[in-house]
Amino acid sequence: MSECNHNCENCNVKDCNERSLTFSLHAGSSVKNTIGIVSAKGGVGKSLVTSLLAIKKNREGKKVAILDADVTGPSIPKAFNVKGPLYAENNAIIPLVSKTGIKIVSASSLLDNNNQPILWRGPLIAGMVKQFYTDVNYGELDYLFIDMPPGTADVGLTVFQSLNLTGIIIVTTPQDLVNEIVSKAIEMANKMNIKIIGVIENMSYIECPDCHKQITVFGKSHLGELVNKYKLKVLARLPIDSNITNLIDSGTIEDIKNIKIDY
């Protein structure tokens, strides 16, 4: 059997066991676009990019939600200052809502203390992500952004195989080592026929406050090599910006003024 591309409508294969892998949204949910924010490397800024994309689309008048799939290191609720436990209503989990109307589901909302670690093995974590997709009543959405954990293991496989992804956005930083690791996520997406919408380079430079010169603190960017090799679209090159850091730390990321991402 040829490798499944998860497009069952045009598939002539009967009794395909792969079809059981596909998860269905809650009956009360309707999502037009499901976008995974991905990198095989941790610490590159996937949560920041997820937040900025959600805010940008929300400002465009779209209905937006974030599924925080980084179960062991959730950071989305902190950035948006959403607090309180998740609760169930009519057999569905109800997401938290930010001050501008972005719906958020995260494992941190299940903890009594945000400093409490989640000590779960991979299958349990993947099961939690599945539940956040199938058991949450998101209502009608234009965009569901999934903040992925680093790596290409259980959660990545669950999302790529079983969620109805529109595509993914790759996050990287200028260092050659990071690009080498990010290539693994790109190869994974290609092998599983997942559309790569584009790539965002975070921590691309820092701007001098006096002369506004862009200083490449991590050295020469290798993004061009990655783009040429895989024929990717560059959606943004984001700077290191202490103002953004302060907004995240204070839970006011929605107050950011300009979001320069081409998506």
PDB file of C-alpha atoms in Angstrom:
ATOM      1  CA  MET A   1       0.000   0.000   0.000  1.00  0.00           C
ATOM      2  CA  SER A   2       1.262   3.499  -0.822  1.00  0.00           C
ATOM      3  CA  GLU A   3       1.785   5.932   2.033  1.00  0.00           C
ATOM      4  CA  CYS A   4      -1.456   7.524   3.226  1.00  0.00           C
ATOM      5  CA  ASN A   5      -1.895  11.258   2.574  1.00  0.00           C
ATOM      6  CA  HIS A   6      -4.997  11.403   4.812  1.00  0.00           C
ATOM      7  CA  ASN A   7      -7.221  12.551   1.924  1.00  0.00           C
ATOM      8  CA  CYS A   8      -9.973   9.969   2.231  1.00  0.00           C
ATOM      9  CA  GLU A   9     -12.326  11.658  -0.233  1.00  0.00           C
ATOM     10  CA  ASN A  10     -10.189  10.755  -3.246  1.00  0.00           C
ATOM     11  CA  CYS A  11      -8.916   7.436  -1.907  1.00  0.00           C
ATOM     12  CA  ASN A  12      -9.892   4.162  -3.599  1.00  0.00           C
ATOM     13  CA  VAL A  13      -8.442   1.913  -0.902  1.00  0.00           C
ATOM     14  CA  LYS A  14     -11.095  -0.064   0.947  1.00  0.00           C
ATOM     15  CA  ASP A  15     -10.881  -1.168   4.580  1.00  0.00           C
ATOM     16  CA  CYS A  16      -7.982   1.157   5.255  1.00  0.00           C
ATOM     17  CA  ASN A  17      -6.752   0.864   8.833  1.00  0.00           C
ATOM     18  CA  GLU A  18      -5.190   4.340   8.629  1.00  0.00           C
ATOM     19  CA  ARG A  19      -8.620   5.956   8.687  1.00  0.00           C
ATOM     20  CA  SER A  20      -9.064   5.064  12.330  1.00  0.00           C
ATOM     21  CA  LEU A  21      -6.150   7.403  13.107  1.00  0.00           C
ATOM     22  CA  THR A  22      -8.088  10.523  12.127  1.00  0.00           C
ATOM     23  CA  PHE A  23      -9.683  12.361  15.050  1.00  0.00           C
ATOM     24  CA  SER A  24     -12.942  14.252  14.759  1.00  0.00           C
ATOM     25  CA  LEU A  25     -13.603  17.621  16.304  1.00  0.00           C
ATOM     26  CA  HIS A  26     -16.290  17.963  18.943  1.00  0.00           C
ATOM     27  CA  ALA A  27     -19.758  18.147  17.393  1.00  0.00           C
ATOM     28  CA  GLY A  28     -20.061  21.784  18.443  1.00  0.00           C
ATOM     29  CA  SER A  29     -16.809  22.792  16.731  1.00  0.00           C
ATOM     30  CA  SER A  30     -16.193  23.927  13.175  1.00  0.00           C
ATOM     31  CA  VAL A  31     -12.650  24.919  12.158  1.00  0.00           C
ATOM     32  CA  LYS A  32     -11.737  26.269   8.725  1.00  0.00           C
ATOM     33  CA  ASN A  33      -7.944  26.252   9.170  1.00  0.00           C
ATOM     34  CA  THR A  34      -5.838  24.205  11.589  1.00  0.00           C
ATOM     35  CA  ILE A  35      -2.218  25.370  11.652  1.00  0.00           C
ATOM     36  CA  GLY A  36       0.621  23.659  13.536  1.00  0.00           C
ATOM     37  CA  ILE A  37       3.548  25.791  14.726  1.00  0.00           C
ATOM     38  CA  VAL A  38       6.500  23.433  14.575  1.00  0.00           C
ATOM     39  CA  SER A  39      10.210  23.049  15.234  1.00  0.00           C
ATOM     40  CA  ALA A  40      12.252  20.020  16.205  1.00  0.00           C
ATOM     41  CA  LYS A  41      14.323  22.312  18.441  1.00  0.00           C
ATOM     42  CA  GLY A  42      13.181  23.756  21.750  1.00  0.00           C
ATOM     43  CA  GLY A  43      13.604  27.384  22.718  1.00  0.00           C
ATOM     44  CA  VAL A  44      13.249  28.864  19.242  1.00  0.00           C
ATOM     45  CA  GLY A  45      10.051  30.790  19.981  1.00  0.00           C
ATOM     46  CA  LYS A  46       7.156  28.596  18.823  1.00  0.00           C
ATOM     47  CA  SER A  47       4.876  29.940  21.555  1.00  0.00           C
ATOM     48  CA  LEU A  48       5.735  33.525  20.634  1.00  0.00           C
ATOM     49  CA  VAL A  49       5.034  32.874  16.959  1.00  0.00           C
ATOM     50  CA  THR A  50       1.780  31.088  17.828  1.00  0.00           C
ATOM     51  CA  SER A  51       0.709  34.052  19.960  1.00  0.00           C
ATOM     52  CA  LEU A  52       1.563  36.612  17.276  1.00  0.00           C
ATOM     53  CA  LEU A  53      -0.264  34.680  14.557  1.00  0.00           C
ATOM     54  CA  ALA A  54      -3.368  34.322  16.721  1.00  0.00           C
ATOM     55  CA  ILE A  55      -3.359  38.030  17.593  1.00  0.00           C
ATOM     56  CA  LYS A  56      -2.810  39.043  13.964  1.00  0.00           C
ATOM     57  CA  LYS A  57      -5.728  36.976  12.683  1.00  0.00           C
ATOM     58  CA  ASN A  58      -7.918  38.100  15.567  1.00  0.00           C
ATOM     59  CA  ARG A  59      -7.259  41.737  14.607  1.00  0.00           C
ATOM     60  CA  GLU A  60      -8.285  40.894  11.057  1.00  0.00           C
ATOM     61  CA  GLY A  61     -11.701  39.967  12.418  1.00  0.00           C
ATOM     62  CA  LYS A  62     -11.195  36.210  12.347  1.00  0.00           C
ATOM     63  CA  LYS A  63     -12.381  33.805  15.025  1.00  0.00           C
ATOM     64  CA  VAL A  64      -9.272  32.292  16.575  1.00  0.00           C
ATOM     65  CA  ALA A  65      -8.236  29.693  19.149  1.00  0.00           C
ATOM     66  CA  ILE A  66      -4.936  28.295  20.408  1.00  0.00           C
ATOM     67  CA  LEU A  67      -4.418  24.662  21.379  1.00  0.00           C
ATOM     68  CA  ASP A  68      -1.330  24.576  23.591  1.00  0.00           C
ATOM     69  CA  ALA A  69       0.069  21.146  22.720  1.00  0.00           C
ATOM     70  CA  ASP A  70       3.264  21.692  24.701  1.00  0.00           C
ATOM     71  CA  VAL A  71       1.771  19.806  27.634  1.00  0.00           C
ATOM     72  CA  THR A  72       4.902  19.641  29.794  1.00  0.00           C
ATOM     73  CA  GLY A  73       5.977  23.229  29.108  1.00  0.00           C
ATOM     74  CA  PRO A  74       2.816  25.283  28.542  1.00  0.00           C
ATOM     75  CA  SER A  75       3.378  29.018  28.194  1.00  0.00           C
ATOM     76  CA  ILE A  76       0.415  30.377  26.231  1.00  0.00           C
ATOM     77  CA  PRO A  77      -1.784  31.135  29.294  1.00  0.00           C
ATOM     78  CA  LYS A  78       1.037  33.183  30.842  1.00  0.00           C
ATOM     79  CA  ALA A  79       1.443  35.302  27.700  1.00  0.00           C
ATOM     80  CA  PHE A  80      -2.300  36.000  27.506  1.00  0.00           C
ATOM     81  CA  ASN A  81      -2.904  36.185  31.272  1.00  0.00           C
ATOM     82  CA  VAL A  82      -5.757  33.674  31.132  1.00  0.00           C
ATOM     83  CA  LYS A  83      -6.383  31.986  34.458  1.00  0.00           C
ATOM     84  CA  GLY A  84      -8.792  29.548  35.973  1.00  0.00           C
ATOM     85  CA  PRO A  85      -9.508  25.867  35.478  1.00  0.00           C
ATOM     86  CA  LEU A  86     -11.063  24.375  32.398  1.00  0.00           C
ATOM     87  CA  TYR A  87     -14.579  23.145  32.995  1.00  0.00           C
ATOM     88  CA  ALA A  88     -17.073  20.929  31.200  1.00  0.00           C
ATOM     89  CA  GLU A  89     -20.532  21.859  29.962  1.00  0.00           C
ATOM     90  CA  ASN A  90     -22.887  19.598  27.998  1.00  0.00           C
ATOM     91  CA  ASN A  91     -20.208  16.903  27.686  1.00  0.00           C
ATOM     92  CA  ALA A  92     -17.638  19.318  26.264  1.00  0.00           C
ATOM     93  CA  ILE A  93     -14.581  21.139  27.594  1.00  0.00           C
ATOM     94  CA  ILE A  94     -15.041  24.911  27.435  1.00  0.00           C
ATOM     95  CA  PRO A  95     -11.891  26.879  26.499  1.00  0.00           C
ATOM     96  CA  LEU A  96     -10.671  29.915  28.376  1.00  0.00           C
ATOM     97  CA  VAL A  97     -10.962  33.254  26.546  1.00  0.00           C
ATOM     98  CA  SER A  98      -8.432  36.098  26.427  1.00  0.00           C
ATOM     99  CA  LYS A  99      -9.349  39.760  26.790  1.00  0.00           C
ATOM    100  CA  THR A 100      -9.592  40.178  22.993  1.00  0.00           C
ATOM    101  CA  GLY A 101     -11.612  37.011  22.461  1.00  0.00           C
ATOM    102  CA  ILE A 102      -8.960  34.406  21.595  1.00  0.00           C
ATOM    103  CA  LYS A 103      -9.957  30.978  22.903  1.00  0.00           C
ATOM    104  CA  ILE A 104      -7.201  29.046  24.696  1.00  0.00           C
ATOM    105  CA  VAL A 105      -6.851  25.451  25.854  1.00  0.00           C
ATOM    106  CA  SER A 106      -3.758  24.441  27.809  1.00  0.00           C
ATOM    107  CA  ALA A 107      -2.616  21.800  30.271  1.00  0.00           C
ATOM    108  CA  SER A 108      -1.592  24.565  32.690  1.00  0.00           C
ATOM    109  CA  SER A 109      -5.311  25.167  33.278  1.00  0.00           C
ATOM    110  CA  LEU A 110      -5.514  21.683  34.814  1.00  0.00           C
ATOM    111  CA  LEU A 111      -2.907  22.381  37.498  1.00  0.00           C
ATOM    112  CA  ASP A 112      -3.427  23.715  41.003  1.00  0.00           C
ATOM    113  CA  ASN A 113      -0.042  25.444  40.789  1.00  0.00           C
ATOM    114  CA  ASN A 114       1.695  26.639  37.608  1.00  0.00           C
ATOM    115  CA  ASN A 115       5.027  25.489  39.064  1.00  0.00           C
ATOM    116  CA  GLN A 116       3.727  21.939  39.334  1.00  0.00           C
ATOM    117  CA  PRO A 117       5.363  19.649  36.726  1.00  0.00           C
ATOM    118  CA  ILE A 118       3.431  17.235  34.534  1.00  0.00           C
ATOM    119  CA  LEU A 119       5.340  13.960  34.865  1.00  0.00           C
ATOM    120  CA  TRP A 120       3.786  11.943  32.070  1.00  0.00           C
ATOM    121  CA  ARG A 121       5.178   9.626  29.448  1.00  0.00           C
ATOM    122  CA  GLY A 122       4.709  10.273  25.739  1.00  0.00           C
ATOM    123  CA  PRO A 123       1.479   8.323  25.114  1.00  0.00           C
ATOM    124  CA  LEU A 124      -0.321  10.128  27.957  1.00  0.00           C
ATOM    125  CA  ILE A 125       0.809  13.500  26.649  1.00  0.00           C
ATOM    126  CA  ALA A 126      -0.342  12.615  23.130  1.00  0.00           C
ATOM    127  CA  GLY A 127      -3.661  11.492  24.606  1.00  0.00           C
ATOM    128  CA  MET A 128      -4.084  14.874  26.267  1.00  0.00           C
ATOM    129  CA  VAL A 129      -3.499  16.651  22.950  1.00  0.00           C
ATOM    130  CA  LYS A 130      -6.092  14.375  21.340  1.00  0.00           C
ATOM    131  CA  GLN A 131      -8.590  15.287  24.075  1.00  0.00           C
ATOM    132  CA  PHE A 132      -7.920  18.994  23.582  1.00  0.00           C
ATOM    133  CA  TYR A 133      -8.838  18.494  19.924  1.00  0.00           C
ATOM    134  CA  THR A 134     -11.810  16.125  20.165  1.00  0.00           C
ATOM    135  CA  ASP A 135     -13.446  17.087  23.478  1.00  0.00           C
ATOM    136  CA  VAL A 136     -13.281  20.884  23.396  1.00  0.00           C
ATOM    137  CA  ASN A 137     -16.197  22.903  22.075  1.00  0.00           C
ATOM    138  CA  TYR A 138     -14.408  25.627  20.122  1.00  0.00           C
ATOM    139  CA  GLY A 139     -17.552  26.772  18.338  1.00  0.00           C
ATOM    140  CA  GLU A 140     -16.985  28.249  14.888  1.00  0.00           C
ATOM    141  CA  LEU A 141     -13.354  29.110  14.175  1.00  0.00           C
ATOM    142  CA  ASP A 142     -11.499  30.532  11.229  1.00  0.00           C
ATOM    143  CA  TYR A 143      -8.143  29.486  12.712  1.00  0.00           C
ATOM    144  CA  LEU A 144      -7.018  26.940  15.282  1.00  0.00           C
ATOM    145  CA  PHE A 145      -3.303  27.415  15.970  1.00  0.00           C
ATOM    146  CA  ILE A 146      -1.509  24.494  17.612  1.00  0.00           C
ATOM    147  CA  ASP A 147       1.578  25.393  19.652  1.00  0.00           C
ATOM    148  CA  MET A 148       3.644  22.230  19.269  1.00  0.00           C
ATOM    149  CA  PRO A 149       6.294  20.887  21.647  1.00  0.00           C
ATOM    150  CA  PRO A 150       9.793  20.395  20.256  1.00  0.00           C
ATOM    151  CA  GLY A 151      10.716  17.126  18.623  1.00  0.00           C
ATOM    152  CA  THR A 152       9.266  14.635  16.162  1.00  0.00           C
ATOM    153  CA  ALA A 153       7.987  12.024  18.616  1.00  0.00           C
ATOM    154  CA  ASP A 154       4.564  11.187  20.089  1.00  0.00           C
ATOM    155  CA  VAL A 155       2.795  14.554  19.983  1.00  0.00           C
ATOM    156  CA  GLY A 156       4.164  15.438  16.556  1.00  0.00           C
ATOM    157  CA  LEU A 157       3.059  12.104  15.160  1.00  0.00           C
ATOM    158  CA  THR A 158      -0.364  12.457  16.761  1.00  0.00           C
ATOM    159  CA  VAL A 159      -0.911  15.912  15.274  1.00  0.00           C
ATOM    160  CA  PHE A 160       0.474  15.073  11.835  1.00  0.00           C
ATOM    161  CA  GLN A 161      -1.340  11.747  11.504  1.00  0.00           C
ATOM    162  CA  SER A 162      -4.631  12.381  13.230  1.00  0.00           C
ATOM    163  CA  LEU A 163      -5.603  16.057  13.070  1.00  0.00           C
ATOM    164  CA  ASN A 164      -7.060  17.678   9.994  1.00  0.00           C
ATOM    165  CA  LEU A 165      -4.139  20.027   9.432  1.00  0.00           C
ATOM    166  CA  THR A 166      -4.314  22.786   6.854  1.00  0.00           C
ATOM    167  CA  GLY A 167      -0.542  23.042   7.123  1.00  0.00           C
ATOM    168  CA  ILE A 168       2.352  23.894   9.405  1.00  0.00           C
ATOM    169  CA  ILE A 169       4.608  26.894   9.978  1.00  0.00           C
ATOM    170  CA  ILE A 170       8.245  26.141  10.789  1.00  0.00           C
ATOM    171  CA  VAL A 171      10.076  28.261  13.377  1.00  0.00           C
ATOM    172  CA  THR A 172      13.862  28.521  13.369  1.00  0.00           C
ATOM    173  CA  THR A 173      16.719  30.780  14.481  1.00  0.00           C
ATOM    174  CA  PRO A 174      19.860  31.861  12.612  1.00  0.00           C
ATOM    175  CA  GLN A 175      22.285  29.250  13.964  1.00  0.00           C
ATOM    176  CA  ASP A 176      23.346  26.475  11.606  1.00  0.00           C
ATOM    177  CA  LEU A 177      22.810  23.860  14.332  1.00  0.00           C
ATOM    178  CA  VAL A 178      19.173  24.889  14.731  1.00  0.00           C
ATOM    179  CA  ASN A 179      18.574  24.734  10.982  1.00  0.00           C
ATOM    180  CA  GLU A 180      20.038  21.244  10.933  1.00  0.00           C
ATOM    181  CA  ILE A 181      17.591  20.140  13.614  1.00  0.00           C
ATOM    182  CA  VAL A 182      14.670  22.016  12.035  1.00  0.00           C
ATOM    183  CA  SER A 183      15.354  20.102   8.823  1.00  0.00           C
ATOM    184  CA  LYS A 184      14.176  16.992  10.648  1.00  0.00           C
ATOM    185  CA  ALA A 185      10.728  18.532  11.176  1.00  0.00           C
ATOM    186  CA  ILE A 186      10.601  19.568   7.521  1.00  0.00           C
ATOM    187  CA  GLU A 187      11.532  16.063   6.379  1.00  0.00           C
ATOM    188  CA  MET A 188       8.890  14.630   8.707  1.00  0.00           C
ATOM    189  CA  ALA A 189       6.227  16.909   7.233  1.00  0.00           C
ATOM    190  CA  ASN A 190       7.251  16.042   3.687  1.00  0.00           C
ATOM    191  CA  LYS A 191       7.166  12.305   4.358  1.00  0.00           C
ATOM    192  CA  MET A 192       3.671  12.615   5.832  1.00  0.00           C
ATOM    193  CA  ASN A 193       2.400  14.904   3.059  1.00  0.00           C
ATOM    194  CA  ILE A 194       1.776  17.844   5.384  1.00  0.00           C
ATOM    195  CA  LYS A 195       1.785  21.238   3.670  1.00  0.00           C
ATOM    196  CA  ILE A 196       4.502  23.625   4.863  1.00  0.00           C
ATOM    197  CA  ILE A 197       3.004  27.121   4.721  1.00  0.00           C
ATOM    198  CA  GLY A 198       6.300  28.841   5.367  1.00  0.00           C
ATOM    199  CA  VAL A 199       9.151  29.464   7.768  1.00  0.00           C
ATOM    200  CA  ILE A 200       9.709  32.177  10.383  1.00  0.00           C
ATOM    201  CA  GLU A 201      13.183  33.018  11.643  1.00  0.00           C
ATOM    202  CA  ASN A 202      13.033  34.212  15.241  1.00  0.00           C
ATOM    203  CA  MET A 203      15.869  36.074  17.039  1.00  0.00           C
ATOM    204  CA  SER A 204      17.057  37.102  13.603  1.00  0.00           C
ATOM    205  CA  TYR A 205      18.712  40.312  14.772  1.00  0.00           C
ATOM    206  CA  ILE A 206      18.643  43.051  17.373  1.00  0.00           C
ATOM    207  CA  GLU A 207      18.105  46.678  16.399  1.00  0.00           C
ATOM    208  CA  CYS A 208      20.322  49.399  17.824  1.00  0.00           C
ATOM    209  CA  PRO A 209      18.028  51.915  19.611  1.00  0.00           C
ATOM    210  CA  ASP A 210      20.225  54.817  18.495  1.00  0.00           C
ATOM    211  CA  CYS A 211      21.220  54.216  14.869  1.00  0.00           C
ATOM    212  CA  HIS A 212      18.633  51.449  14.130  1.00  0.00           C
ATOM    213  CA  LYS A 213      21.302  49.243  12.602  1.00  0.00           C
ATOM    214  CA  GLN A 214      20.405  45.554  12.608  1.00  0.00           C
ATOM    215  CA  ILE A 215      22.992  43.540  14.531  1.00  0.00           C
ATOM    216  CA  THR A 216      23.109  39.781  13.932  1.00  0.00           C
ATOM    217  CA  VAL A 217      24.054  38.610  17.415  1.00  0.00           C
ATOM    218  CA  PHE A 218      23.976  34.944  16.403  1.00  0.00           C
ATOM    219  CA  GLY A 219      26.105  35.523  13.321  1.00  0.00           C
ATOM    220  CA  LYS A 220      25.204  35.085   9.700  1.00  0.00           C
ATOM    221  CA  SER A 221      21.734  33.642   9.094  1.00  0.00           C
ATOM    222  CA  HIS A 222      21.496  30.263   7.399  1.00  0.00           C
ATOM    223  CA  LEU A 223      17.830  30.712   6.570  1.00  0.00           C
ATOM    224  CA  GLY A 224      18.575  31.171   2.880  1.00  0.00           C
ATOM    225  CA  GLU A 225      20.154  27.729   2.704  1.00  0.00           C
ATOM    226  CA  LEU A 226      17.103  26.169   4.330  1.00  0.00           C
ATOM    227  CA  VAL A 227      14.693  28.061   2.054  1.00  0.00           C
ATOM    228  CA  ASN A 228      16.574  27.145  -1.116  1.00  0.00           C
ATOM    229  CA  LYS A 229      16.926  23.502  -0.185  1.00  0.00           C
ATOM    230  CA  TYR A 230      13.259  22.951   0.639  1.00  0.00           C
ATOM    231  CA  LYS A 231      11.678  25.681  -1.530  1.00  0.00           C
ATOM    232  CA  LEU A 232      10.059  27.403   1.444  1.00  0.00           C
ATOM    233  CA  LYS A 233       8.393  30.794   1.783  1.00  0.00           C
ATOM    234  CA  VAL A 234       9.839  33.162   4.378  1.00  0.00           C
ATOM    235  CA  LEU A 235       6.947  34.608   6.390  1.00  0.00           C
ATOM    236  CA  ALA A 236       9.025  36.782   8.709  1.00  0.00           C
ATOM    237  CA  ARG A 237      12.382  37.515  10.279  1.00  0.00           C
ATOM    238  CA  LEU A 238      11.622  38.516  13.867  1.00  0.00           C
ATOM    239  CA  PRO A 239      14.086  40.495  16.013  1.00  0.00           C
ATOM    240  CA  ILE A 240      15.144  40.022  19.598  1.00  0.00           C
ATOM    241  CA  ASP A 241      12.970  42.641  21.282  1.00  0.00           C
ATOM    242  CA  SER A 242      12.892  43.288  25.017  1.00  0.00           C
ATOM    243  CA  ASN A 243       9.500  45.001  24.614  1.00  0.00           C
ATOM    244  CA  ILE A 244       7.980  41.723  23.430  1.00  0.00           C
ATOM    245  CA  THR A 245       9.613  39.895  26.332  1.00  0.00           C
ATOM    246  CA  ASN A 246       8.086  42.368  28.781  1.00  0.00           C
ATOM    247  CA  LEU A 247       4.647  41.960  27.202  1.00  0.00           C
ATOM    248  CA  ILE A 248       4.825  38.183  27.548  1.00  0.00           C
ATOM    249  CA  ASP A 249       6.096  38.329  31.137  1.00  0.00           C
ATOM    250  CA  SER A 250       3.289  40.702  32.103  1.00  0.00           C
ATOM    251  CA  GLY A 251       0.613  38.710  30.278  1.00  0.00           C
ATOM    252  CA  THR A 252      -0.148  41.574  27.913  1.00  0.00           C
ATOM    253  CA  ILE A 253       1.081  40.184  24.591  1.00  0.00           C
ATOM    254  CA  GLU A 254      -2.214  41.300  23.024  1.00  0.00           C
ATOM    255  CA  ASP A 255      -1.068  44.911  23.477  1.00  0.00           C
ATOM    256  CA  ILE A 256       1.718  44.481  20.923  1.00  0.00           C
ATOM    257  CA  LYS A 257       1.531  47.176  18.247  1.00  0.00           C
ATOM    258  CA  ASN A 258       2.956  45.814  15.020  1.00  0.00           C
ATOM    259  CA  ILE A 259       3.064  42.192  13.864  1.00  0.00           C
ATOM    260  CA  LYS A 260       5.186  41.837  10.766  1.00  0.00           C
ATOM    261  CA  ILE A 261       4.325  38.330   9.603  1.00  0.00           C
ATOM    262  CA  ASP A 262       3.313  37.660   6.017  1.00  0.00           C
ATOM    263  CA  TYR A 263       0.415  35.326   6.720  1.00  0.00           C
TER     264      TYR A 263
END
